[in-house]
XYZ file of C-alpha atoms in Angstrom:
617
model
C -31.927 -21.358 -3.051
C -36.224 -22.510 -3.475
C -37.156 -25.297 -0.994
C -37.391 -25.296 3.049
C -35.570 -22.016 4.399
C -32.221 -22.872 5.435
C -30.625 -21.096 8.092
C -27.068 -20.431 8.220
C -23.895 -19.047 10.165
C -22.096 -16.180 8.050
C -18.430 -15.406 8.888
C -16.566 -12.403 8.294
C -13.486 -10.721 8.211
C -12.861 -7.182 8.045
C -13.265 -6.295 5.164
C -15.756 -7.841 3.564
C -18.032 -7.144 7.227
C -17.285 -2.837 5.658
C -18.393 -4.070 2.222
C -21.437 -5.811 3.773
C -22.321 -2.588 5.643
C -23.407 -0.605 3.307
C -26.186 -3.195 2.033
C -27.022 -5.176 4.493
C -28.507 -3.898 8.117
C -29.162 -6.754 10.769
C -32.879 -7.050 9.383
C -31.265 -7.311 6.220
C -29.176 -10.376 6.661
C -32.392 -12.598 8.220
C -34.062 -11.775 5.271
C -30.680 -14.039 3.883
C -31.457 -16.316 6.640
C -28.739 -15.447 8.576
C -28.662 -16.650 11.949
C -25.688 -15.941 13.756
C -22.911 -13.081 11.845
C -19.315 -13.327 13.582
C -15.873 -12.424 12.794
C -13.692 -14.772 11.812
C -11.114 -13.494 14.459
C -13.222 -14.082 17.085
C -13.733 -16.870 19.128
C -16.684 -18.781 17.789
C -18.410 -21.911 19.350
C -19.799 -24.532 17.827
C -22.997 -24.619 15.733
C -24.140 -28.418 14.685
C -26.747 -27.940 12.860
C -26.407 -24.983 11.181
C -24.008 -24.708 7.882
C -21.672 -21.886 7.817
C -21.504 -19.219 4.424
C -17.704 -17.658 5.227
C -17.237 -14.122 3.037
C -13.572 -13.301 3.727
C -10.711 -12.005 1.324
C -8.317 -14.444 -0.195
C -4.970 -14.175 2.712
C -2.514 -16.671 4.037
C -4.630 -16.189 7.974
C -7.831 -16.312 6.852
C -7.325 -20.149 5.259
C -5.281 -20.875 8.524
C -8.235 -20.183 10.337
C -10.907 -21.919 8.163
C -8.259 -24.847 8.249
C -8.710 -24.734 11.901
C -12.276 -24.459 11.719
C -12.491 -27.808 10.041
C -10.298 -29.534 11.986
C -12.171 -28.269 15.297
C -15.722 -29.023 13.695
C -17.477 -25.778 14.544
C -20.295 -26.290 11.478
C -21.377 -29.576 9.328
C -21.093 -28.324 6.407
C -18.425 -25.321 5.021
C -19.308 -22.622 1.541
C -16.267 -20.384 1.823
C -16.651 -17.172 -0.712
C -13.731 -15.145 -1.468
C -13.854 -11.290 -2.337
C -11.438 -11.779 -4.678
C -9.111 -14.957 -6.863
C -7.712 -17.311 -4.535
C -4.140 -17.934 -5.257
C -3.650 -21.858 -6.494
C -1.636 -21.890 -3.331
C -3.986 -21.091 -0.679
C -6.414 -23.014 -2.744
C -3.327 -25.689 -2.246
C -3.273 -25.149 1.550
C -7.684 -25.568 2.159
C -7.449 -28.664 0.240
C -4.604 -29.879 2.278
C -5.736 -28.893 5.567
C -8.745 -30.178 4.708
C -7.762 -33.748 4.153
C -5.304 -33.116 6.691
C -8.395 -33.129 9.680
C -10.647 -35.427 7.867
C -13.064 -32.853 6.674
C -12.707 -32.446 2.938
C -16.232 -33.777 2.907
C -17.184 -31.179 4.606
C -16.779 -28.388 2.277
C -19.720 -27.722 0.366
C -18.110 -25.212 -2.275
C -15.195 -22.652 -2.637
C -15.887 -19.674 -4.500
C -14.055 -16.197 -5.975
C -17.105 -14.013 -5.527
C -15.284 -10.597 -7.067
C -16.551 -8.404 -4.644
C -12.991 -6.794 -3.465
C -14.736 -3.246 -3.329
C -18.009 -1.214 -1.094
C -20.574 -0.140 -3.112
C -21.601 3.139 -1.410
C -24.388 3.754 -4.105
C -25.441 2.794 -8.015
C -22.950 5.254 -8.748
C -20.245 5.035 -6.012
C -17.824 2.625 -4.887
C -14.502 2.164 -2.486
C -12.141 0.409 -2.465
C -11.839 0.075 1.368
C -7.662 0.863 0.819
C -6.824 3.804 3.418
C -4.072 6.487 2.948
C -3.684 5.149 -0.298
C -1.785 8.385 -0.966
C 0.528 8.296 2.017
C 1.219 4.632 1.066
C 2.135 4.816 -3.016
C 4.166 8.348 -2.488
C 6.200 6.879 1.147
C 10.047 7.285 0.453
C 10.448 4.287 2.460
C 8.403 2.189 0.361
C 9.809 -1.040 -0.745
C 9.180 -1.993 -4.848
C 7.355 -5.426 -3.806
C 5.128 -3.915 -1.001
C 3.991 -1.589 -4.029
C 3.566 -4.445 -6.781
C 1.320 -6.166 -3.742
C -0.911 -3.090 -3.124
C -1.510 -2.317 -6.648
C -2.621 -6.202 -7.278
C -5.282 -5.284 -4.497
C -6.053 -2.094 -6.467
C -6.763 -4.267 -9.625
C -8.222 -7.227 -7.460
C -11.184 -4.210 -6.755
C -10.969 -3.115 -9.752
C -11.534 -6.511 -11.485
C -14.340 -7.283 -9.202
C -16.347 -4.013 -10.013
C -16.341 -4.551 -13.583
C -17.502 -7.963 -13.251
C -20.202 -6.877 -11.054
C -21.277 -4.347 -13.759
C -20.811 -7.190 -16.310
C -18.051 -3.947 -18.173
C -15.433 -4.864 -20.670
C -13.710 -1.812 -20.561
C -11.660 0.224 -22.798
C -8.838 1.340 -20.602
C -7.311 5.392 -20.284
C -4.204 6.239 -18.036
C -1.851 8.823 -18.021
C 1.743 7.452 -18.682
C 4.151 6.989 -16.458
C 2.464 7.140 -12.746
C 1.121 4.748 -10.476
C -2.085 4.628 -12.851
C -0.427 2.987 -16.191
C 1.415 0.755 -13.433
C -2.847 -0.270 -12.783
C -3.671 0.233 -15.717
C -1.470 -2.725 -17.447
C -1.762 -5.367 -14.829
C -5.302 -4.651 -15.130
C -5.042 -5.202 -18.773
C -3.600 -8.155 -18.260
C -5.415 -9.749 -15.579
C -8.819 -9.141 -17.693
C -7.188 -10.909 -20.816
C -6.289 -14.354 -18.930
C -9.976 -14.471 -17.874
C -10.872 -13.773 -20.968
C -8.158 -16.336 -22.839
C -10.417 -19.012 -20.304
C -12.711 -18.833 -22.633
C -16.447 -18.859 -22.649
C -16.369 -19.185 -18.777
C -14.257 -16.009 -18.365
C -16.164 -14.225 -21.619
C -19.504 -15.204 -19.394
C -17.874 -12.837 -16.752
C -17.335 -9.637 -18.767
C -21.052 -10.202 -20.570
C -24.686 -8.675 -20.469
C -26.771 -11.599 -19.950
C -30.316 -9.206 -20.950
C -27.707 -7.827 -23.761
C -29.647 -4.648 -22.022
C -28.429 -1.278 -22.034
C -24.855 -1.980 -24.047
C -26.387 -3.500 -26.764
C -27.599 0.533 -27.899
C -24.325 1.340 -27.845
C -22.467 1.970 -30.646
C -19.120 0.113 -28.786
C -21.205 -1.327 -26.589
C -18.096 -1.038 -24.358
C -18.431 1.011 -21.317
C -14.471 3.443 -20.844
C -12.562 3.212 -17.446
C -9.757 6.113 -16.739
C -7.787 5.448 -14.250
C -6.407 8.872 -12.440
C -3.419 9.413 -9.978
C -4.366 11.435 -7.198
C -1.765 13.965 -8.472
C -4.093 15.225 -11.158
C -5.788 17.747 -8.178
C -5.135 18.092 -5.007
C -6.459 20.888 -4.118
C -10.306 19.457 -4.481
C -9.038 16.715 -1.403
C -8.273 19.615 1.035
C -10.794 22.724 0.511
C -13.509 23.540 3.030
C -17.104 22.368 1.365
C -20.880 23.470 1.150
C -22.514 20.694 -0.210
C -24.297 18.488 2.624
C -22.798 14.972 1.622
C -19.103 16.371 1.876
C -20.141 18.061 4.675
C -21.322 15.128 6.201
C -17.672 13.344 5.784
C -15.874 16.513 6.325
C -17.317 18.095 9.469
C -19.278 14.583 10.622
C -16.924 12.092 9.723
C -19.207 9.999 7.671
C -17.323 6.787 6.820
C -19.645 4.001 4.197
C -22.362 5.907 5.000
C -22.537 6.054 8.559
C -22.143 8.988 10.545
C -22.769 10.168 14.317
C -23.867 13.492 15.407
C -24.730 14.724 19.025
C -28.112 14.858 19.823
C -30.167 16.963 22.304
C -31.613 15.065 25.093
C -35.697 15.877 24.081
C -36.676 15.644 28.006
C -33.967 17.020 29.656
C -32.836 20.272 27.998
C -29.883 20.238 30.463
C -28.346 17.022 30.395
C -25.026 16.987 27.838
C -25.989 15.706 24.374
C -25.494 12.208 23.470
C -24.028 10.516 20.544
C -26.292 9.237 17.749
C -25.403 6.889 14.495
C -27.459 7.513 11.611
C -27.436 5.159 7.954
C -28.034 7.271 5.161
C -27.798 6.217 2.146
C -30.293 5.774 -1.570
C -32.903 4.086 0.445
C -33.413 7.352 2.185
C -35.688 9.324 0.230
C -34.545 13.012 1.511
C -30.700 11.478 1.289
C -31.320 10.715 -2.189
C -33.067 13.785 -3.365
C -30.902 15.799 -1.759
C -27.164 14.876 -0.583
C -25.618 17.106 -3.557
C -27.148 20.277 -2.353
C -25.427 23.439 -1.360
C -26.449 22.833 2.609
C -28.575 26.330 3.079
C -30.864 24.246 0.966
C -30.883 21.206 2.592
C -31.946 23.404 5.780
C -34.700 24.738 3.581
C -35.792 21.093 2.595
C -36.069 20.017 6.227
C -38.260 22.720 7.179
C -40.814 22.287 4.069
C -40.780 18.211 4.996
C -41.959 19.350 8.405
C -44.591 20.927 7.446
C -45.353 18.611 4.535
C -45.579 16.152 7.821
C -47.852 18.529 10.034
C -50.119 19.274 7.139
C -50.234 15.646 6.392
C -51.047 14.781 10.264
C -53.631 17.711 10.716
C -55.276 15.646 7.847
C -55.241 12.636 9.413
C -56.567 13.732 12.581
C -59.491 15.683 10.835
C -62.425 13.720 9.903
C -64.370 13.999 6.631
C -67.313 15.162 6.952
C -70.504 12.207 6.010
C -74.023 11.355 6.454
C -72.767 7.851 7.772
C -70.373 9.181 10.849
C -69.830 5.507 12.092
C -68.852 4.454 8.611
C -66.526 7.431 7.563
C -64.901 6.983 10.970
C -64.266 3.703 10.317
C -62.775 4.776 6.624
C -60.386 7.582 8.575
C -59.111 4.485 10.786
C -58.563 1.917 8.003
C -56.573 5.187 6.830
C -54.623 6.175 9.420
C -53.532 2.416 10.100
C -52.558 2.157 6.150
C -50.411 5.482 6.926
C -48.843 4.385 10.104
C -45.275 2.724 8.436
C -44.987 5.898 5.700
C -45.970 8.267 8.477
C -43.554 6.535 10.259
C -40.484 6.838 8.144
C -41.508 9.438 7.414
C -40.649 11.474 11.500
C -37.387 8.801 11.405
C -36.346 11.223 8.123
C -37.014 13.867 9.307
C -35.814 13.754 12.755
C -31.907 12.122 11.738
C -32.250 14.852 9.055
C -33.092 17.464 11.470
C -30.119 16.265 13.292
C -27.611 16.129 10.694
C -28.423 20.073 9.751
C -28.418 21.089 13.303
C -24.924 19.552 13.797
C -23.118 20.584 10.892
C -24.975 24.129 11.663
C -23.094 23.859 14.742
C -19.159 23.399 13.201
C -19.903 26.070 10.826
C -20.840 28.830 13.532
C -18.271 27.469 16.198
C -15.489 27.304 13.413
C -16.937 29.840 10.655
C -16.315 27.404 8.448
C -18.751 29.512 6.152
C -15.461 31.739 5.954
C -13.103 29.240 5.293
C -15.610 28.421 2.226
C -15.527 32.092 0.837
C -12.110 32.560 1.107
C -11.024 29.690 -1.165
C -13.356 30.006 -3.720
C -12.432 33.167 -4.448
C -8.491 32.227 -4.725
C -8.712 31.593 -8.008
C -9.979 34.840 -8.657
C -7.765 37.565 -6.662
C -4.691 38.293 -6.821
C -1.630 36.662 -4.970
C -1.460 39.893 -2.150
C -5.258 39.717 -1.629
C -5.665 36.354 -1.303
C -2.243 36.168 0.896
C -3.891 39.162 2.669
C -6.906 37.267 3.578
C -5.488 34.824 4.457
C -3.359 36.145 6.725
C -6.045 37.799 8.544
C -7.622 34.530 9.488
C -4.003 33.774 10.925
C -3.036 36.851 12.884
C -7.086 37.829 13.572
C -9.431 36.556 15.639
C -11.737 34.497 13.243
C -12.205 30.939 14.355
C -11.600 27.806 12.989
C -9.313 24.702 14.265
C -5.763 24.786 13.465
C -6.480 21.582 10.385
C -9.276 23.752 9.205
C -6.036 27.183 8.739
C -3.313 24.470 7.534
C -6.149 23.157 4.744
C -6.371 26.877 3.966
C -2.758 27.637 3.911
C -2.618 23.880 1.157
C -5.117 25.314 -0.668
C -3.431 28.968 -1.432
C 0.103 27.156 -2.244
C -2.274 25.196 -4.957
C -4.447 27.550 -5.871
C -1.117 30.658 -6.005
C 2.145 28.702 -7.597
C 3.437 32.447 -7.178
C 3.662 33.488 -4.130
C 6.845 34.550 -2.914
C 9.150 32.380 -0.388
C 8.723 35.698 1.554
C 4.941 35.421 1.218
C 4.383 31.647 1.985
C 6.973 32.153 5.089
C 5.366 34.708 6.837
C 2.138 32.384 6.486
C 3.919 29.961 7.368
C 4.898 31.521 10.655
C 1.365 32.674 11.708
C 0.030 29.036 11.157
C 3.124 27.611 13.640
C 2.068 29.965 15.989
C -1.300 29.103 16.532
C 0.260 25.019 16.774
C -0.035 24.257 13.029
C 2.299 21.976 11.451
C 3.973 23.025 8.224
C 5.512 18.927 7.238
C 2.386 18.748 4.493
C 2.970 22.322 3.069
C 6.338 21.561 2.644
C 5.457 17.930 1.241
C 4.177 20.026 -1.486
C 6.352 22.372 -1.835
C 8.587 19.170 -2.486
C 6.085 18.037 -4.583
C 6.486 21.335 -6.945
C 9.695 21.604 -7.605
C 9.778 18.164 -9.262
C 6.415 17.887 -10.724
C 4.402 20.338 -12.346
C 1.650 19.663 -10.089
C -0.124 22.804 -9.146
C -3.431 23.947 -8.447
C -6.048 22.841 -11.790
C -7.040 25.654 -14.524
C -10.375 25.190 -13.463
C -13.620 26.787 -15.239
C -16.369 28.784 -13.068
C -19.434 27.676 -15.144
C -23.265 28.568 -14.368
C -24.241 28.446 -10.914
C -27.000 25.219 -8.966
C -29.957 25.717 -11.104
C -32.093 28.487 -9.166
C -29.369 30.560 -8.035
C -29.084 34.188 -9.458
C -28.440 37.329 -8.115
C -31.880 36.464 -5.647
C -30.394 33.819 -4.323
C -29.162 36.090 -1.599
C -31.892 34.436 0.829
C -29.827 31.315 0.322
C -29.368 31.160 4.241
C -31.818 33.466 5.610
C -34.862 31.879 5.682
C -33.778 28.558 4.426
C -32.200 27.720 8.548
C -35.131 30.536 9.760
C -37.815 28.245 9.297
C -36.228 25.155 10.624
C -34.683 26.708 13.805
C -38.611 27.928 15.032
C -39.446 24.217 15.000
C -35.390 23.299 16.640
C -35.042 25.684 19.324
C -38.798 26.811 19.969
C -38.614 30.872 18.722
C -35.428 30.718 16.609
C -33.622 30.958 20.018
C -30.095 29.635 20.045
C -27.626 27.738 17.688
C -29.742 27.248 14.624
C -30.596 31.591 14.955
C -26.790 32.709 15.327
C -24.705 33.912 12.782
C -27.175 33.125 9.672
C -26.869 36.913 8.830
C -23.135 36.550 8.457
C -23.713 33.965 5.931
C -26.591 34.503 4.285
C -25.067 35.674 0.938
C -22.839 32.815 0.614
C -23.334 31.651 -3.645
C -21.402 28.165 -4.247
C -19.671 28.622 -7.143
C -19.736 25.843 -10.563
C -16.223 24.719 -10.819
C -15.694 21.738 -13.515
C -12.962 19.820 -11.714
C -9.996 18.049 -13.435
C -12.294 15.190 -13.362
C -14.723 16.823 -15.813
C -12.289 17.629 -17.993
C -10.539 14.437 -18.603
C -13.717 11.928 -18.838
C -15.085 15.311 -21.276
C -11.965 14.788 -23.657
C -11.795 10.751 -23.026
C -15.658 10.008 -23.179
C -16.518 12.658 -26.502
C -12.902 11.544 -28.166
C -12.927 14.833 -28.520
C -8.756 16.411 -28.253
C -7.546 17.983 -25.291
C -3.995 18.309 -23.635
C -4.593 17.461 -21.177
C -5.495 13.848 -22.578
C -3.452 13.752 -25.016
C -0.545 11.181 -24.073
C -3.039 9.336 -22.344
C -2.519 5.513 -22.658
C -4.856 3.549 -24.184
C -5.615 -0.303 -23.133
C -8.186 -2.078 -25.062
C -8.287 -6.133 -22.943
C -10.142 -7.743 -25.980
C -7.196 -6.918 -27.842
C -4.414 -9.285 -28.757
C -1.181 -7.790 -27.070
C 0.027 -5.589 -29.101
C 3.676 -6.235 -30.433
C 6.622 -3.651 -28.369
C 5.371 0.084 -28.542
C 2.471 -1.045 -30.335
C -0.853 -0.059 -29.279
C -4.176 -1.578 -30.030
C -6.268 -0.262 -32.789
C -8.832 2.679 -31.364
C -12.719 2.777 -30.899
C -13.497 6.042 -32.266
C -17.275 6.192 -31.432
C -18.341 8.483 -28.292
C -18.461 6.767 -24.798
C -22.115 6.423 -23.385
C -21.268 4.979 -20.210
C -17.754 5.339 -18.206
C -16.506 4.805 -14.824
C -13.620 7.465 -13.432
C -11.321 5.598 -11.025
C -8.736 7.602 -9.098
C -6.035 6.403 -8.031
C -4.737 7.851 -3.764
C -7.653 8.387 -2.891
C -11.567 11.087 -4.056
C -14.099 12.599 -2.421
C -17.679 13.464 -2.278
C -17.123 17.174 -4.015
C -15.218 15.454 -6.628
C -18.502 12.112 -6.948
C -20.860 15.186 -7.196
C -19.059 17.532 -9.658
C -18.495 14.355 -12.317
C -22.457 13.794 -11.752
C -23.638 16.724 -12.693
C -21.501 16.783 -15.583
C -22.293 13.100 -16.773
C -26.401 14.512 -15.927
C -25.575 17.439 -18.080
C -24.240 15.845 -20.758
C -26.640 12.250 -20.673
C -24.089 9.935 -19.900
C -23.858 7.638 -17.469
C -20.757 7.897 -15.076
C -19.573 5.529 -11.981
C -17.166 7.348 -9.398
C -14.259 5.232 -7.662
C -11.223 5.705 -5.288
C -8.880 3.761 -3.457
C -11.478 5.051 -0.447
C -13.054 8.379 0.117
C -10.409 10.979 2.450
C -11.803 13.415 4.581
C -9.984 16.687 3.935
C -8.744 15.926 7.322
C -7.346 12.649 6.760
C -5.595 14.161 3.583
C -3.868 17.031 5.355
C -2.620 13.984 8.135
C -1.290 12.149 5.183
C 0.826 15.097 3.586
C 1.950 15.860 7.047
C 3.217 11.929 7.055
C 4.707 12.564 4.017
C 6.344 15.525 4.824
C 8.147 13.735 7.771
C 9.416 10.913 6.005
C 10.968 13.021 3.870
C 12.364 15.572 6.276
C 14.233 18.083 3.915
C 16.235 15.861 2.172
C 17.049 16.552 -1.530
C 14.240 15.755 -4.271
C 15.708 12.645 -5.856
C 15.395 11.153 -2.341
C 11.657 10.432 -2.960
C 10.086 7.931 -4.778
C 7.714 8.848 -6.709
C 7.119 6.517 -9.370
């Protein structure tokens, strides 16, 4: 609050630590007067003159640990913040423990913060629930476990809606996990609204700003199952942000790349970690750009930086040299923070681009991207022949790259014959690949129509026309000159092979669904979607709430079972083109290799059993 500065200790669990990490670094915590931050399960010493702020999930383990801290008298006062609504039973455990330890007076407050999600950008959130697809589709998962998991997803979605002050219309496909989530979320919102003004306040827009200009004043929340589009989770990528996750393992806006020593060329590269988020101007501007364009932008940024340095170093002509020197020095000092930040950003993106280019060349990822991109327009025999050359020839790529390509072909070409698939599967296994993920996809296809979505090719990205054969060429030329003194080595290798690759624009399933629902257009893809309005009294069995018919200006698209940056980027481009504001979220942002692992685990668990053995709910 406003008075004297109060230092505090921050104690969090793993989930809440991940929620804070993309938003506040150590310096940011210092500005919030946090003098010490520790995990709840660590061995903490008493701090007798500083209050503690807990930010944890409402679990029995966390409550027991807080009670133990109260009994031990570790801090003079306790501010207990739970990431989501606390069950009454846990509140009672906390109260009884505080009384038993004669420490009830130390509890300054207990709060439901509704922050059970990770905000990665203004348009992107994750519930940070890894392996959600595998968990939900596991043949051995018990009913009570799936119910707990759905409750956890609903906690996250409720947190997002309350944070956004949004009371949505909910749409979801029937007979899927998405419906279970949607109906439970409707119940939870209705329960809060039933608490009167306090509940309604959670969803009200205090400023009555953006909402008041909309026809309905309410957004759409579309909850989708990952099964609507599996191929997007497996495709090789060609845009900066998606490649940072796919190739460099970016997670929670943080990635690690190998960086060569500037002083000792013989020394092995050292790993260096970077945080990339909307606060970085270059990332904000280019995260969704095709990778070659990003290299061009890095090269331009270097040129601009060097030009600015030269201008600062050159004294302006003046009648009074002393006065001129004073002005120049003052201008130079004032520019130091800005120039330092520019240098940091350029160095970071140069190192990231170098690491990406290294992997592109080593694994010939441009071949994989181009091949998969062409599957949908090729004949079955041509697609099979192209992949066979990759699997049996001298093409590079990891076993996971090959596995992904085979899965993409299977999903893209449902008419491929059994003999053709068997031949490709044998070739994959000869390279040491695991075919259980493909077996799971085949099993899935045998019991539901789950194959590749009908992607609609659209115009290429702005500025890409027949003249864009230079997409890769000049872009890395300038960067290579600066990175490798004369363009020799890493970034210079293989440029002639990849200069003609054009990223095609395909409207993904999530875009088609959101367009149909937000524009209120009839579409076979959404005609059976359930309509839920938590603001309207629950209808009789089988009935449906009266529908809002006006188009939606704002929307949330949430995918149960994992999402990725390529899908997010496609949706945001659609929203911008249609003058809509859309936020994308999922149970977790899953890299293609992680998704392959989930499919393989499901295939191994399914073990070739009969389709009836799989509980897909």
